[in-house]
Each structure stands twice: as structure tokens, then as C-alpha cells.
CSV table of C-alpha atoms and ligand atoms in Angstrom, one decimal:
chain,number,residue,atom,x,y,z
O,1385,MET,CA,0.0,0.0,0.0
O,1386,ALA,CA,1.3,3.4,-0.9
O,1387,ASN,CA,1.9,6.3,1.4
O,1388,LYS,CA,-0.7,8.9,0.6
O,1389,ILE,CA,0.8,12.4,0.0
O,1390,ASP,CA,-1.6,14.7,1.8
O,1391,GLY,CA,-1.6,17.9,-0.2
O,1392,LYS,CA,-4.4,19.3,1.9
O,1393,LYS,CA,-2.3,19.0,5.1
O,1394,ILE,CA,0.9,20.2,3.5
O,1395,SER,CA,-0.8,23.2,1.8
O,1396,GLN,CA,-2.3,24.1,5.2
O,1397,GLU,CA,1.2,24.1,6.8
O,1398,ILE,CA,2.4,26.4,4.1
O,1399,LYS,CA,-0.6,28.7,4.3
O,1400,ASP,CA,-0.1,29.0,8.1
O,1401,GLU,CA,3.6,29.9,7.6
O,1402,LEU,CA,2.5,32.6,5.0
O,1403,LYS,CA,-0.3,33.8,7.3
O,1404,ALA,CA,2.4,34.6,10.0
O,1405,GLU,CA,4.5,36.4,7.4
O,1406,VAL,CA,1.5,38.5,6.3
O,1407,GLU,CA,0.8,39.4,10.0
O,1408,GLN,CA,4.3,40.8,10.2
O,1409,LEU,CA,3.9,42.7,7.0
O,1410,ARG,CA,0.6,44.1,8.2
O,1411,GLU,CA,2.2,45.2,11.5
O,1412,ASN,CA,4.5,47.3,9.3
O,1413,GLY,CA,1.6,48.8,7.4
O,1414,VAL,CA,1.9,46.6,4.3
O,1415,VAL,CA,-1.1,44.7,3.0
O,1416,PRO,CA,-0.4,42.4,0.0
O,1417,CYS,CA,-3.0,42.8,-2.7
O,1418,LEU,CA,-3.9,40.3,-5.5
O,1419,ALA,CA,-6.2,41.2,-8.5
O,1420,VAL,CA,-8.0,38.1,-9.8
O,1421,ILE,CA,-9.6,38.4,-13.3
O,1422,GLN,CA,-12.2,35.9,-14.5
O,1423,VAL,CA,-13.6,36.3,-18.0
O,1424,GLY,CA,-17.0,34.5,-18.4
O,1425,ALA,CA,-18.5,32.0,-16.0
O,1426,ASP,CA,-16.9,28.6,-16.7
O,1427,PRO,CA,-18.0,26.6,-13.7
O,1428,ALA,CA,-14.5,25.0,-13.0
O,1429,SER,CA,-12.9,28.4,-13.2
O,1430,THR,CA,-15.5,29.8,-10.8
O,1431,VAL,CA,-14.5,27.1,-8.3
O,1432,TYR,CA,-10.8,27.7,-8.7
O,1433,VAL,CA,-11.2,31.5,-8.5
O,1434,GLY,CA,-13.4,31.1,-5.4
O,1435,ASN,CA,-10.7,28.9,-3.7
O,1436,LYS,CA,-8.0,31.5,-4.5
O,1437,LYS,CA,-10.1,34.3,-3.0
O,1438,LYS,CA,-10.8,32.2,0.1
O,1439,ALA,CA,-7.1,31.5,0.6
O,1440,CYS,CA,-6.3,35.2,0.3
O,1441,GLU,CA,-8.8,35.9,3.0
O,1442,TYR,CA,-7.4,33.2,5.3
O,1443,ILE,CA,-3.8,34.5,4.9
O,1444,GLY,CA,-4.7,38.2,5.1
O,1445,ILE,CA,-4.0,39.1,1.5
O,1446,ARG,CA,-6.5,41.6,0.1
O,1447,SER,CA,-8.1,40.3,-3.1
O,1448,LEU,CA,-9.8,42.4,-5.8
O,1449,ALA,CA,-12.2,40.4,-7.9
O,1450,TYR,CA,-12.9,41.3,-11.6
O,1451,GLU,CA,-15.6,39.0,-12.8
O,1452,ILE,CA,-16.2,40.3,-16.3
O,1453,PRO,CA,-18.5,39.0,-19.0
O,1454,GLU,CA,-17.7,36.4,-21.6
O,1455,GLU,CA,-18.2,39.0,-24.4
O,1456,THR,CA,-15.4,41.3,-23.0
O,1457,THR,CA,-13.1,42.1,-25.9
O,1458,GLU,CA,-9.3,41.5,-26.0
O,1459,SER,CA,-8.6,45.2,-26.0
O,1460,GLU,CA,-10.9,45.8,-23.0
O,1461,LEU,CA,-9.1,43.0,-21.1
O,1462,LEU,CA,-5.7,44.4,-22.0
O,1463,ALA,CA,-6.8,47.9,-20.9
O,1464,LEU,CA,-7.8,46.4,-17.5
O,1465,ILE,CA,-4.4,44.7,-17.2
O,1466,ASP,CA,-2.7,48.0,-18.1
O,1467,GLU,CA,-4.7,49.8,-15.4
O,1468,LEU,CA,-3.7,47.1,-12.8
O,1469,ASN,CA,-0.1,47.2,-13.9
O,1470,ASN,CA,0.0,50.9,-13.1
O,1471,ASN,CA,-1.9,50.6,-9.8
O,1472,ASP,CA,0.7,50.7,-7.0
O,1473,GLU,CA,-1.7,49.1,-4.5
O,1474,VAL,CA,-1.9,45.9,-6.6
O,1475,ASN,CA,1.1,43.6,-6.1
O,1476,GLY,CA,-0.1,40.6,-8.1
O,1477,ILE,CA,-2.3,40.0,-11.2
O,1478,LEU,CA,-3.9,36.7,-12.1
O,1479,VAL,CA,-6.0,36.1,-15.2
O,1480,GLN,CA,-7.8,32.8,-14.8
O,1481,LEU,CA,-7.3,30.5,-17.8
O,1482,PRO,CA,-8.7,29.3,-20.1
O,1483,LEU,CA,-10.0,32.5,-21.7
O,1484,PRO,CA,-12.8,32.7,-24.3
O,1485,SER,CA,-11.6,31.7,-27.8
O,1486,HIS,CA,-11.8,35.3,-29.2
O,1487,ILE,CA,-9.1,36.4,-26.8
O,1488,ASP,CA,-5.4,35.6,-27.5
O,1489,GLU,CA,-4.2,34.0,-24.2
O,1490,ASN,CA,-0.5,34.5,-24.9
O,1491,LYS,CA,-1.0,38.2,-25.6
O,1492,VAL,CA,-2.9,38.6,-22.3
O,1493,ILE,CA,-0.3,36.7,-20.3
O,1494,GLN,CA,2.6,38.7,-21.7
O,1495,ALA,CA,0.7,42.0,-21.0
O,1496,ILE,CA,0.9,41.4,-17.3
O,1497,SER,CA,3.9,43.2,-15.7
O,1498,PRO,CA,6.6,40.7,-15.0
O,1499,LEU,CA,6.8,42.2,-11.5
O,1500,LYS,CA,3.2,41.3,-10.9
O,1501,ASP,CA,3.1,37.9,-12.7
O,1502,VAL,CA,2.2,35.7,-9.7
O,1503,ASP,CA,1.3,32.8,-12.0
O,1504,GLY,CA,4.8,32.7,-13.3
O,1505,PHE,CA,3.7,32.4,-16.9
O,1506,SER,CA,5.4,35.4,-18.5
O,1507,GLU,CA,8.4,35.0,-20.7
O,1508,LYS,CA,10.6,36.7,-18.1
O,1509,SER,CA,9.4,34.3,-15.3
O,1510,VAL,CA,9.9,31.3,-17.6
O,1511,GLY,CA,13.3,32.5,-18.6
O,1512,ALA,CA,14.4,33.0,-15.0
O,1513,MET,CA,13.1,29.6,-14.0
O,1514,THR,CA,15.0,28.0,-16.9
O,1515,ILE,CA,18.4,29.5,-16.1
O,1516,GLY,CA,17.8,29.3,-12.3
O,1517,THR,CA,17.7,33.0,-11.5
O,1518,ASN,CA,15.3,34.6,-9.1
O,1519,GLY,CA,11.7,34.9,-10.3
O,1520,TYR,CA,8.2,33.7,-9.8
O,1521,LEU,CA,7.8,30.0,-10.2
O,1522,PRO,CA,4.6,28.6,-11.8
O,1523,CYS,CA,2.4,27.5,-9.0
O,1524,THR,CA,1.5,23.9,-9.8
O,1525,PRO,CA,5.0,22.7,-10.6
O,1526,ALA,CA,6.4,24.6,-7.6
O,1527,GLY,CA,3.7,22.9,-5.5
O,1528,ILE,CA,4.8,19.5,-6.7
O,1529,ILE,CA,8.4,20.2,-5.6
O,1530,GLN,CA,7.1,21.2,-2.2
O,1531,LEU,CA,5.0,18.1,-1.9
O,1532,LEU,CA,8.0,15.9,-2.6
O,1533,LYS,CA,10.4,17.8,-0.3
O,1534,ARG,CA,7.9,18.1,2.6
O,1535,SER,CA,7.2,14.3,2.3
O,1536,GLY,CA,10.9,13.6,2.7
O,1537,ILE,CA,11.2,12.2,-0.9
O,1538,GLU,CA,14.7,12.5,-2.3
O,1539,ILE,CA,14.7,14.0,-5.8
O,1540,SER,CA,18.4,14.3,-6.6
O,1541,GLY,CA,19.7,11.5,-8.9
O,1542,LYS,CA,16.2,10.0,-9.3
O,1543,ASN,CA,14.7,9.0,-12.7
O,1544,CYS,CA,11.7,11.4,-13.2
O,1545,VAL,CA,9.3,10.9,-16.0
O,1546,VAL,CA,6.8,13.8,-16.7
O,1547,VAL,CA,3.8,12.9,-18.9
O,1548,GLY,CA,2.5,16.1,-20.6
O,1549,ARG,CA,4.2,19.1,-22.0
O,1550,SER,CA,1.9,22.0,-21.4
O,1551,ASN,CA,3.4,25.5,-20.7
O,1552,ILE,CA,1.5,25.6,-17.3
O,1553,VAL,CA,2.5,22.2,-15.9
O,1554,GLY,CA,4.5,19.6,-17.9
O,1555,LYS,CA,7.3,21.7,-19.3
O,1556,PRO,CA,8.0,23.7,-16.1
O,1557,ALA,CA,7.6,20.7,-13.9
O,1558,ALA,CA,10.3,19.0,-15.9
O,1559,LEU,CA,12.6,22.1,-15.6
O,1560,LEU,CA,12.1,22.3,-11.8
O,1561,MET,CA,12.8,18.6,-11.4
O,1562,LEU,CA,16.0,19.1,-13.4
O,1563,ARG,CA,16.9,22.0,-11.1
O,1564,GLU,CA,16.6,19.6,-8.2
O,1565,ASN,CA,19.1,17.3,-10.0
O,1566,ALA,CA,16.6,14.6,-11.2
O,1567,THR,CA,17.3,12.8,-14.5
O,1568,VAL,CA,14.2,13.9,-16.5
O,1569,THR,CA,12.3,12.5,-19.4
O,1570,ILE,CA,9.3,14.3,-20.9
O,1571,CYS,CA,6.6,12.2,-22.6
O,1572,HIS,CA,3.7,13.4,-24.7
O,1573,SER,CA,1.0,12.2,-27.1
O,1574,ARG,CA,3.6,11.2,-29.8
O,1575,THR,CA,5.8,9.3,-27.4
O,1576,LYS,CA,6.4,5.7,-28.5
O,1577,ASP,CA,6.1,3.0,-25.8
O,1578,LEU,CA,4.9,5.2,-23.1
O,1579,LYS,CA,4.3,2.3,-20.7
O,1580,LYS,CA,7.9,1.2,-20.9
O,1581,ILE,CA,9.3,4.7,-20.3
O,1582,CYS,CA,6.8,5.4,-17.4
O,1583,SER,CA,7.6,2.1,-15.8
O,1584,GLU,CA,11.3,3.1,-15.4
O,1585,ALA,CA,10.4,6.2,-13.4
O,1586,ASP,CA,11.3,6.6,-9.7
O,1587,ILE,CA,9.1,9.7,-9.8
O,1588,LEU,CA,6.2,9.8,-12.2
O,1589,ILE,CA,4.4,13.2,-12.7
O,1590,VAL,CA,1.3,13.0,-14.8
O,1591,ALA,CA,-0.4,16.0,-16.4
O,1592,ILE,CA,-2.1,14.9,-19.6
O,1593,GLY,CA,-5.7,15.8,-18.9
O,1594,LYS,CA,-7.1,12.3,-19.7
O,1595,PRO,CA,-9.2,10.7,-16.9
O,1596,GLU,CA,-7.6,7.6,-15.4
O,1597,PHE,CA,-5.2,7.2,-18.3
O,1598,ILE,CA,-2.2,5.9,-16.3
O,1599,THR,CA,-2.7,2.3,-15.1
O,1600,ALA,CA,-0.7,-0.1,-12.9
O,1601,ASP,CA,1.2,-1.2,-16.1
O,1602,HIS,CA,2.8,2.3,-16.4
O,1603,VAL,CA,4.1,2.2,-12.8
O,1604,LYS,CA,7.2,0.7,-11.3
O,1605,GLU,CA,6.8,-1.1,-7.9
O,1606,GLY,CA,7.5,1.5,-5.2
O,1607,ALA,CA,7.5,4.6,-7.5
O,1608,VAL,CA,6.3,8.0,-6.4
O,1609,VAL,CA,3.2,9.0,-8.4
O,1610,ILE,CA,2.1,12.6,-8.7
O,1611,ASP,CA,-1.3,13.1,-10.4
O,1612,VAL,CA,-2.0,16.6,-11.6
O,1613,GLY,CA,-5.2,15.8,-13.4
O,1614,ILE,CA,-8.7,16.6,-12.1
O,1615,HIS,CA,-11.8,15.6,-13.9
O,1616,ARG,CA,-15.5,16.1,-13.1
O,1617,ARG,CA,-17.5,13.3,-14.6
O,1618,GLU,CA,-21.3,13.2,-14.5
O,1619,GLY,CA,-22.6,10.8,-11.9
O,1620,LYS,CA,-19.1,9.7,-10.8
O,1621,LYS,CA,-16.6,11.0,-8.3
O,1622,LEU,CA,-13.8,13.3,-9.2
O,1623,CYS,CA,-10.8,11.5,-10.6
O,1624,GLY,CA,-7.3,12.3,-11.8
O,1625,ASP,CA,-5.1,11.2,-14.8
O,1626,VAL,CA,-4.1,8.1,-12.8
O,1627,LYS,CA,-6.3,5.1,-12.2
O,1628,TYR,CA,-5.9,5.5,-8.4
O,1629,ASP,CA,-7.4,2.2,-7.1
O,1630,GLU,CA,-5.2,0.2,-9.5
O,1631,VAL,CA,-2.0,2.2,-9.1
O,1632,GLU,CA,-2.1,2.8,-5.3
O,1633,PRO,CA,-1.2,-0.7,-4.2
O,1634,LYS,CA,1.8,-0.7,-6.5
O,1635,ALA,CA,3.2,2.8,-5.8
O,1636,GLY,CA,5.4,3.8,-2.9
O,1637,TYR,CA,3.8,7.2,-2.6
O,1638,ILE,CA,0.8,8.7,-4.4
O,1639,THR,CA,-1.2,11.9,-4.5
O,1640,PRO,CA,-5.0,11.5,-4.2
O,1641,VAL,CA,-7.5,13.5,-6.3
O,1642,PRO,CA,-8.9,15.6,-4.8
O,1643,GLY,CA,-6.5,16.7,-2.0
O,1644,GLY,CA,-3.2,16.1,-3.7
O,1645,VAL,CA,-1.7,18.7,-6.1
O,1646,GLY,CA,-4.7,21.0,-6.3
O,1647,PRO,CA,-4.4,22.7,-2.9
O,1648,MET,CA,-0.7,23.1,-3.4
O,1649,THR,CA,-1.2,25.3,-6.5
O,1650,ILE,CA,-3.2,27.8,-4.3
O,1651,ALA,CA,-0.6,27.7,-1.5
O,1652,MET,CA,2.2,28.5,-4.0
O,1653,LEU,CA,0.1,31.3,-5.5
O,1654,MET,CA,-0.2,32.8,-2.0
O,1655,GLU,CA,3.6,32.5,-1.6
O,1656,ASN,CA,4.1,34.4,-4.9
O,1657,CYS,CA,1.7,37.1,-3.8
O,1658,ILE,CA,3.9,37.7,-0.8
O,1659,LYS,CA,7.0,37.6,-2.9
O,1660,ALA,CA,5.4,40.3,-5.1
O,1661,VAL,CA,5.3,42.7,-2.2
O,1662,ARG,CA,9.1,42.5,-1.9
O,1663,LYS,CA,9.6,43.2,-5.7
U,2461,LIG,N1,-6.2,27.5,-15.1
U,2461,LIG,C1,-5.8,26.3,-14.6
U,2461,LIG,N2,-4.7,26.4,-13.9
U,2461,LIG,C2,-4.4,27.7,-13.8
U,2461,LIG,C3,-3.4,28.5,-13.1
U,2461,LIG,O1,-2.5,27.9,-12.4
U,2461,LIG,N3,-3.4,29.8,-13.2
U,2461,LIG,C4,-4.4,30.4,-14.0
U,2461,LIG,N4,-4.3,31.7,-14.1
U,2461,LIG,N5,-5.3,29.8,-14.7
U,2461,LIG,C5,-5.3,28.4,-14.5
């Protein structure tokens, strides 16, 4: 039976550490402030944005909510970002993704001031992460590193396989694991013999967005399995990209869905918001 990596508990520990830091800042008259923009009313985005606002409240970060209609034009959204870039009271800006299809997501991401890019998605943040200089780290991959470290799992020298190559999770997760001295392989939809490559991983990070795609055949006995996926299916419970019931008995450590990676993303966002104050 695998050790369950409790993301809820670890994220709570981090949030409590950050809460103490914000209390100190507030005593010195500094109140961190995060602007959260949601375009449209995608139900999953509404849940994520709600959780981000709740975490801000818990930690003592002021949050400004911009819930704007689906029909908002790209130039209206860019104008809002420009206004927030120039507002000295706002430390961090987050635009919840995905955006409606008439808006160019990359243009919007790159419009956020790199000093306020608490998602870590801007070219400057990605460049800094890649060469290992100081900058905002993307929240989900940074959360994965924290989950591993705070669970006492050695990363250095381990064989890590990342399944998925998105700009938000797969690619940066691979870079951060490399920074921690893992030997890293990135797999994707064109990878040949995925099962063989995955089953050589000491640490398997799965972010492909396909419900229960990874089965016991993909997993080495005793491996650490990190599941980034989250899928709402009608009439069924939430599930990840990993077939949990089948993989759990074979793994050494595993993250559950929900309660694994998800809460860590929010905890790391809060950390970036506090970092933003110091910028
Ligand atoms: N949509 C899914 N994950 C994320 C995230 O980490 N940040 C933003 N802004 N949108 C997302």
C-alpha cells in the first residue's frame, strides 16, 4: 500500500507559515493585494477563483475580484491589465485560464507586468526559472516540488518521467525537477512505448488531462506517483489522470485526487503574492 501524500495538510502548513508572514507585513503597514480576473463564468474556473479568494482571506491578502462578461473584448481586457499594472496598490495580477476563444491567451499573459506575474507564466518568469535565477515559479510545478520535499522524498539523482508538455505544468515541472538534480524525461501524445518509459520512473508526474489514463502497467513497484489531473464526470466521483485504485497498491507514494496537487497550487500562488510585495 502506498503512502498517501496529503496535499491538503501540506498546503495548510504552508498557508499557516504565510499567514504569520503577512501578519508581520501588516504590522509594518503593508497589505499584500492580489487582483483576480475571470472572464466569463466557466464553472470549473469559478470554483478555482473562489478557492483562490478564500485562501487570500485566510492568509490576510487583500483580493480584488474582476468578474467580467464572456463578451469582453481582448482590448478591454488588455486595458484592465494595463490599469492594474499601473496601480501601485496591486502587487499581483492573475488572469484565470482558459480565456474565451476570441481572446489571445498569450497576448494577455505577456501583457501582465513581470513584476506582478504571480502565476509565473510570463516570458521573463519562464526564462528566470529556466536558467535558475530569481523569479516567480509557476504554482502547480512549484507545489509538486514542495509536496516531494515536505514528504521527505529524495529528488536528486532520481529518474523522473513527466507525462505532458503544457506550458503551465508539464514543461515547467520537468525544468524544476532538473533544477533539483533529477534525470528527467518528458513524454507526450507522440511518445512511443509510453508504458515502458513510465515504468522506469522513480518519480512519475502525470499532467495529460485524460481521466484515469495511467494504469498499474505504467508504474514501477514503489514509484512516487504525482497526479496533476482533475476531472469532473457526470454521476461519478472526481478523478485524476491516474487510475488510483489500481496504481495505489503498487506505488510507494501517491497523491490523491482531490486533496493532492490541487491545494498546493493555491498555496504557492499565495507565496508568490507575498514575494510580489518585496519586488
Ligand atoms: N487555469 C488552470 N490552472 C491555472 C493556473 O494555475 N493559473 C491560471 N491563471 N489559470 C489556470
